[in-house]
XYZ file of C-alpha atoms in Angstrom:
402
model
C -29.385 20.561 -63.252
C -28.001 22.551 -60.266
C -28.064 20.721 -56.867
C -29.057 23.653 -54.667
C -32.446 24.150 -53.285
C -34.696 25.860 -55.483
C -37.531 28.088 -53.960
C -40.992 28.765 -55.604
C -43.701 31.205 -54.139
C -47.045 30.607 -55.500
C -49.319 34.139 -54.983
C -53.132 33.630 -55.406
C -53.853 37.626 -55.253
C -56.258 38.853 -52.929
C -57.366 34.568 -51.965
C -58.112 35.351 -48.125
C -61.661 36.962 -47.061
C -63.946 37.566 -44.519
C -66.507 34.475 -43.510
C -69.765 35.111 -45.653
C -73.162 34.255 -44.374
C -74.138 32.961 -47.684
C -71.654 30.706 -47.723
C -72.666 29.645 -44.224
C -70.090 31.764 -42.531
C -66.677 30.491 -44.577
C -65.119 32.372 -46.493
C -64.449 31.769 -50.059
C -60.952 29.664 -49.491
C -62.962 27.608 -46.518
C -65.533 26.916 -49.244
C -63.517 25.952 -52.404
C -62.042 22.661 -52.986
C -57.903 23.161 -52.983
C -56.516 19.288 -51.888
C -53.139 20.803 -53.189
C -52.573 23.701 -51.261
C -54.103 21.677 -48.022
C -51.066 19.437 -48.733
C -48.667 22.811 -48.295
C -50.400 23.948 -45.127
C -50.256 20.475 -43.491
C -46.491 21.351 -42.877
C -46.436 24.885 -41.993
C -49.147 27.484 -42.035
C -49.668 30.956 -40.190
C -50.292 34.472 -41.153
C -48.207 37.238 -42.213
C -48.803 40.794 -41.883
C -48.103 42.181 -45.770
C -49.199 45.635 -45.166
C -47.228 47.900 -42.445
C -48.960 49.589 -40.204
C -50.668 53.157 -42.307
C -49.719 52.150 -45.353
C -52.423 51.571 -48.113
C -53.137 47.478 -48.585
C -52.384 47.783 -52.248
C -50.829 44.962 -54.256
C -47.438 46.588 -54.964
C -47.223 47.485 -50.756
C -47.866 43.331 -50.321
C -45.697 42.151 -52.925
C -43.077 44.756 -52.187
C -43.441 42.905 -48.573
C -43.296 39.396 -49.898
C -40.156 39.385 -52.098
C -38.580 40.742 -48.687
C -38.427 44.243 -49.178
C -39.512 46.903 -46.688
C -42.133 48.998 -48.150
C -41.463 51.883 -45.258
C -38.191 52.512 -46.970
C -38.584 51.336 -50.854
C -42.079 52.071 -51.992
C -42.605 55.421 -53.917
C -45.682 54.281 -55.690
C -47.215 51.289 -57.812
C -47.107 53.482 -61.181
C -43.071 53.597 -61.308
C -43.087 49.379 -60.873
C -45.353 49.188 -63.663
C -43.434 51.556 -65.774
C -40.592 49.149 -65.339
C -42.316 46.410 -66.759
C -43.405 48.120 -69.886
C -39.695 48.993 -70.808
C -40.137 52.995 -69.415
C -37.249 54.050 -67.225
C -38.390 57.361 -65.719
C -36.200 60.141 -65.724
C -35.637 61.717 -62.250
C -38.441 64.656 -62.644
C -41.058 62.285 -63.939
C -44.169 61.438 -61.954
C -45.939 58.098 -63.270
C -49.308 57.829 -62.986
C -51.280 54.361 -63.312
C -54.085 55.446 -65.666
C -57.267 53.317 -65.811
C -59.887 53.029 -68.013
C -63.104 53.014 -66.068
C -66.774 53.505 -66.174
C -68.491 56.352 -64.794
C -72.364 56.859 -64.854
C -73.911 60.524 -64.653
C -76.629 61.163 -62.656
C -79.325 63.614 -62.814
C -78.380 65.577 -59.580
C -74.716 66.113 -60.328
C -73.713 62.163 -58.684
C -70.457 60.608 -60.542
C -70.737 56.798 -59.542
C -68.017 55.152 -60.307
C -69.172 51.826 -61.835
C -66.422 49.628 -62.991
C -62.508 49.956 -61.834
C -61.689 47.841 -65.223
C -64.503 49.540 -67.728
C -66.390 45.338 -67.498
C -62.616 43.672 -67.987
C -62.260 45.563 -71.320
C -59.831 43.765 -73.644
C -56.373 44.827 -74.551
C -57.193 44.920 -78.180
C -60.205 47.631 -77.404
C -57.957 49.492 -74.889
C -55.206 49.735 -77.312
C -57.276 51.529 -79.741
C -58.994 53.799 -76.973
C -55.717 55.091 -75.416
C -54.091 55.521 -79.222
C -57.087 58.062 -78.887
C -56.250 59.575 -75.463
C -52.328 59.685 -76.555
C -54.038 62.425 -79.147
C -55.919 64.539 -77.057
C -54.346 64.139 -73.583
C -50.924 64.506 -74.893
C -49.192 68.073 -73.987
C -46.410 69.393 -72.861
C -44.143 67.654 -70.327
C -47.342 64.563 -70.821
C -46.928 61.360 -72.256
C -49.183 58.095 -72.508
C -48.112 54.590 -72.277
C -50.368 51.438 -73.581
C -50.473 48.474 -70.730
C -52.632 45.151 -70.453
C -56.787 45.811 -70.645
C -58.033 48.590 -68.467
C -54.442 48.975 -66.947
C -52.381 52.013 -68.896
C -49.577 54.945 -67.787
C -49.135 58.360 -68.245
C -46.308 59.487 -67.546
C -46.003 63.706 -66.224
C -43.462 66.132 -66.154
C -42.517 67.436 -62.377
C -46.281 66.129 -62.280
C -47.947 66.577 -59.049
C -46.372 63.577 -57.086
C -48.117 64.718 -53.924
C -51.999 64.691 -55.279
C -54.891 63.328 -53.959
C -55.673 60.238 -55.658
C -57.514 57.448 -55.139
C -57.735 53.875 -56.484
C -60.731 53.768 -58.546
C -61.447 49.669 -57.220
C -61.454 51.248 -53.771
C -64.331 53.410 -54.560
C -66.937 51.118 -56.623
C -70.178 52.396 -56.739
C -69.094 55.361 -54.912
C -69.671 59.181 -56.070
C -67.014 60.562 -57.245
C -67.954 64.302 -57.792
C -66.709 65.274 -54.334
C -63.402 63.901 -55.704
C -63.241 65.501 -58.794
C -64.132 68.922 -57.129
C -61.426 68.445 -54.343
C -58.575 71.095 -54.373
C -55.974 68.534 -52.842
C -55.776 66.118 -56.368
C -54.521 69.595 -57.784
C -54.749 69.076 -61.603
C -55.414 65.617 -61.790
C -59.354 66.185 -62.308
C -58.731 68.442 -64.781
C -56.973 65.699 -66.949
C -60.127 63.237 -66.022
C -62.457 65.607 -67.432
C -60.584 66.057 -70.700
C -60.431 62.300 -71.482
C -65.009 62.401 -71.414
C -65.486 63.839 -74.072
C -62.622 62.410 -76.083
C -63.912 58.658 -75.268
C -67.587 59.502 -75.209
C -68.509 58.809 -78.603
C -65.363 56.390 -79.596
C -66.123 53.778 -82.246
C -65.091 51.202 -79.405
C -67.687 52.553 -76.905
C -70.313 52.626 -79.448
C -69.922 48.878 -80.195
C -69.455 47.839 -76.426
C -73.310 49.981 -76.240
C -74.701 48.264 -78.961
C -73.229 44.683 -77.354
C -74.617 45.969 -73.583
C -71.365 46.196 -72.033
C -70.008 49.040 -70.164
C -67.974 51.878 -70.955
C -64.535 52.695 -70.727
C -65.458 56.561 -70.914
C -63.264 58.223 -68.630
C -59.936 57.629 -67.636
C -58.670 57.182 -63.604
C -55.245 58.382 -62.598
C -53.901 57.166 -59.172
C -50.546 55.016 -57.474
C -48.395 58.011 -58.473
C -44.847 57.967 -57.548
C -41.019 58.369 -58.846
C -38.670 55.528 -59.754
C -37.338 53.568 -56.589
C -33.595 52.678 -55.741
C -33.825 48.884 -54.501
C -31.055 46.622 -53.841
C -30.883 43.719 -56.406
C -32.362 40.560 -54.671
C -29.189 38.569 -55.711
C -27.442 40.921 -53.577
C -30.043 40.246 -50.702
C -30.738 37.079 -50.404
C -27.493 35.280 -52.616
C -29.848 33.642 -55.314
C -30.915 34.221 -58.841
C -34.524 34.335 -59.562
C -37.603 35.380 -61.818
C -41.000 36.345 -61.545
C -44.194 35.517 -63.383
C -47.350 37.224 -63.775
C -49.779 39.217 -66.177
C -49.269 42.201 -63.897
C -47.201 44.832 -64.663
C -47.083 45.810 -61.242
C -45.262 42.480 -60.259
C -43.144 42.355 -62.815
C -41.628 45.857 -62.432
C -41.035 44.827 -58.658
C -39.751 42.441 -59.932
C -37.526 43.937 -62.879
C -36.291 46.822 -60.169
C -34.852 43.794 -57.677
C -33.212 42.352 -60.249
C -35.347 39.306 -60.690
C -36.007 38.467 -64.682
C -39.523 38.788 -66.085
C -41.119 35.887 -67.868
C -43.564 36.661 -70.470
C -46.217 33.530 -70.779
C -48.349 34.005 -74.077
C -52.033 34.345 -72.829
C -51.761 35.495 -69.521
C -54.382 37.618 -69.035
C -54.748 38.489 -65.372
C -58.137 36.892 -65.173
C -60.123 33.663 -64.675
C -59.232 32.989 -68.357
C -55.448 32.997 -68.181
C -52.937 30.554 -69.321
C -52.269 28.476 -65.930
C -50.150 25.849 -67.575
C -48.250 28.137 -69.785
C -46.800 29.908 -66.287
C -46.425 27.220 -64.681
C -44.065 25.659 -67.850
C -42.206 28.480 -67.689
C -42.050 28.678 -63.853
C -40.380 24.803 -63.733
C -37.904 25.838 -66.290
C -36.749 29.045 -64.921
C -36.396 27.275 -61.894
C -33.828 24.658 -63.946
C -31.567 27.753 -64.199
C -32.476 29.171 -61.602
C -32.696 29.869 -57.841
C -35.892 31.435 -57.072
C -39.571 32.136 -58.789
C -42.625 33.802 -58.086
C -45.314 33.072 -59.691
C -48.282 35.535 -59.573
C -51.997 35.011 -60.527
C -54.614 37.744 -60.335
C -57.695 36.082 -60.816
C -59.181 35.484 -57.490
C -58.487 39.493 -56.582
C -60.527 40.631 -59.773
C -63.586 38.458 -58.834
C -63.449 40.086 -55.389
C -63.283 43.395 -56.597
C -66.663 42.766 -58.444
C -68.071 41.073 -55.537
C -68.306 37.592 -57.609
C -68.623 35.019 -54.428
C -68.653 32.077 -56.935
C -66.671 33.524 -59.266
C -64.067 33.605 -56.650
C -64.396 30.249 -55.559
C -63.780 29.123 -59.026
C -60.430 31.314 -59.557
C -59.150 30.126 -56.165
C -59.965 26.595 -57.226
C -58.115 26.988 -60.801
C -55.324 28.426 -58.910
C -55.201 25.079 -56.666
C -55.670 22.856 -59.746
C -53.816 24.738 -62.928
C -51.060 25.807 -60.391
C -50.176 24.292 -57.025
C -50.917 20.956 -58.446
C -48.778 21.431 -61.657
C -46.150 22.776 -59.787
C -45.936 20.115 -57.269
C -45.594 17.789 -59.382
C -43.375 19.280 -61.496
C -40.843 19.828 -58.123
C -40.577 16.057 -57.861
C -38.181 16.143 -60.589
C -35.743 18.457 -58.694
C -33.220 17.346 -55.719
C -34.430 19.801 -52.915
C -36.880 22.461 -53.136
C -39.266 24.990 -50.847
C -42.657 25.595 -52.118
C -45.092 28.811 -50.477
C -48.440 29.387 -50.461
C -49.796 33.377 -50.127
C -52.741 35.521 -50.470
C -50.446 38.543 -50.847
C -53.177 40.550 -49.303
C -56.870 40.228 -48.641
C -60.020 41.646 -50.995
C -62.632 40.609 -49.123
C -66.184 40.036 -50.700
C -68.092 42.153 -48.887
C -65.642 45.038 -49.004
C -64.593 45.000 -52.852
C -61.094 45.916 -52.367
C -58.213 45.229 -50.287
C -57.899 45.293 -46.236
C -54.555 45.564 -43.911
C -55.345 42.210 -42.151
C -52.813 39.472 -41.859
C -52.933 37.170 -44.937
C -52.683 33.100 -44.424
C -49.627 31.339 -46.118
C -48.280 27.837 -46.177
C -45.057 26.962 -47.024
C -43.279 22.987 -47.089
C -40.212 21.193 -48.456
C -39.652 18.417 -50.408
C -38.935 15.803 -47.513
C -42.143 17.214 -45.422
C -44.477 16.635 -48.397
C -43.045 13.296 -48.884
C -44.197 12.457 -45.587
C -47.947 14.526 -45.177
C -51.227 12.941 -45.928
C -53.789 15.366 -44.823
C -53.904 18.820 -42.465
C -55.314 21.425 -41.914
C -56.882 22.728 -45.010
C -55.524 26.108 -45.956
C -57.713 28.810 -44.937
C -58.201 32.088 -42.749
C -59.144 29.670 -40.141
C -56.099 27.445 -40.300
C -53.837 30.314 -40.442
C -55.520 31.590 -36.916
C -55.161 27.846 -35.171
C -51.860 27.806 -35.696
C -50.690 30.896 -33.735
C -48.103 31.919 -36.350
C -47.739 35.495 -37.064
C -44.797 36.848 -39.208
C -45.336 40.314 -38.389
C -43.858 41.510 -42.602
C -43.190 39.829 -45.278
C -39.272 40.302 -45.047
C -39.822 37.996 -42.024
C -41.223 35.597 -43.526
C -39.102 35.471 -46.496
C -36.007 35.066 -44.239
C -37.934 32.175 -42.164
C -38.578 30.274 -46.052
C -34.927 30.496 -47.381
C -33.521 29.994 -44.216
């Protein structure tokens, strides 16, 4: 086994929130039960600003920011990362747009609500067959349609409009979206919305999800449009080798245009359901070859988004349990080694989608947690006691390898 330090960020997406009054005013980390990451923040714990000042708090902005990259300079766009992690290098005229699958409801009066960013966490299986539908009737010239994970998908556009109006559909639950679709600055990208209606409106897979009282995945959402970036390799940064884990395409094309190796893990799902131990298996053995890993799970940013409080709870809780715990353990076995904390961002409850405010982390090494016994519990609160502020990630990347 190498000798060298080995580094491990653990990312609970969107974990930090607002205090909620029916949870007494805490928020939902203050409220769940996470004895493992409490051990992390009784070393060192603070915030970090993730999201630079008037950029959009999205996940690939924050993670961009984390693995020590400047988004001001190297984001073009989520769509391009996630293009990378299906295998698609873009060609230099292409605009990639992520395309969702979502659920609209039309109201008598001409209102568009938008009802569900993820069409009620549709399956891959049932998304598969819906866009092998879309692929038919949305295809054209210079337009071409990619297959992702659930409600997640690409389409990919020739000299598309890379300077549209789009919005992220989880940014704009139960919204009306009419306004939107009539609104001269998303150019043509309404146009290709209202040709995916009628093509999904009567699919065998909505007509089953109706009969079973689900929702809908009738239209189609296109947003996070951009061209392929030009990043330095991380090796090249920060002298180690490394990999990242997670469900997410948008992670792992981050992580695929740094350089960093994506690990598949069999039943990751990017919800409450996935396979904690199977990433966290693969995590300890990257890190046996390895320098570096960061190890991504989306659950507790999904239950924000449909303002679940307990759900929440629970999926910060699994994290703490099914990963922190795992991992620590698993660290023992290795000579010297950094472990962080993160929220990469926060989706506050209340909100149902992602804010600019700092985000709490904790971070410790092998000899400190050989020495803690209790702390501060990690938390919003925690991170505000202790007067640390990193104010990017690329800070406080530099600070953890240092």
């Amino acid at each position: 086994m190498d000798n060298k330090r080995k580094y491990i960020i653990l990312v609970g997406d969107g974990m930090g929130d607002y205090p909620l009054e029916e949870l007494g005013g805490r928020t939902p980390l203050e409220a769940a039960r996470t004895p493992f990451m409490d051990l992390v923040s009784a070393c060192h714990v603070g915030y970090v600003k993730t999201i630079p000042e008037g950029m959009e708090p999205g996940s690939d902005v924050a993670n961009l920011s984390l693995m020590g990259y400047d988004p001001g300079t190297y984001h073009t766009g989520r769509s391009p990362l996630e293009a990378a992690s299906m295998g698609i290098s873009l060609a230099p005229e292409q605009v990639a747009f992520r395309m969702n699958l979502v659920t609209l409801d039309h109201r008598p009066g001409g209102e568009i609500i938008m009802v569900s960013h993820s069409s009620g966490d549709i399956s891959t299986g049932e998304a598969a067959d819906l866009v092998e539908s879309l692929k038919d009737g949305l295809n054209g010239p210079g337009i071409s349609i990619h297959c992702g994970v659930a409600y997640r998908h690409l389409l990919l556009w020739n000299k598309g409009p890379e300077d549209a109006f789009t919005v992220a559909p989880h940014d704009v639950l139960d919204r009306d979206m009419a306004p939107y679709l009539r609104d001269q600055r998303a150019g043509a990208v309404p146009d290709l919305i209202r040709r995916s209606w009628d093509i999904l409106e009567d699919h065998p897979v909505n007509r089953r999800r109706r009969d079973a009282g689900l929702k809908e995945a009738n239209s189609v959402w296109l947003w996070g449009q951009g061209r392929a970036p030009h990043m330095p390799p991380f090796r090249e940064l920060r002298g180690l080798r490394g990999a990242v884990i997670s469900a997410v395409d948008l992670l792992k094309g981050i992580g695929i245009y740094a350089g960093l190796t994506p690990i598949e893990v069999p039943g990751a799902t990017g919800y409450i359901d996935t396979n904690y131990g199977g990433k966290v298996e693969a995590a300890l053995e990257a890190l046996r070859e390895m320098d570096f890993v960061l190890l991504h799970v989306e659950a507790p940013d999904e239950a924000a988004h449909g303002g679940q409080t307990e759900e929440k709870i629970l999926a910060i809780e699994y994290f703490d349990e099914r990963v922190v715990g795992p991992v620590l353990e698993g660290l023992k076995t290795f000579e010297d080694y950094r472990v962080m904390v993160v929220s990469d961002h926060l989706t506050p409850i209340v909100k149902k989608t992602h804010t600019a405010d700092p985000t709490p982390f904790a971070w410790a090494g092998k000899a400190e947690l050989g020495r803690v016994s209790g702390g501060p519990p990690f938390s919003e609160v925690s991170a505000a006691a202790s007067g640390v502020l990193f104010e990017s990630g690329e800070a406080l990347l530099a600070e953890f390898l240092s």
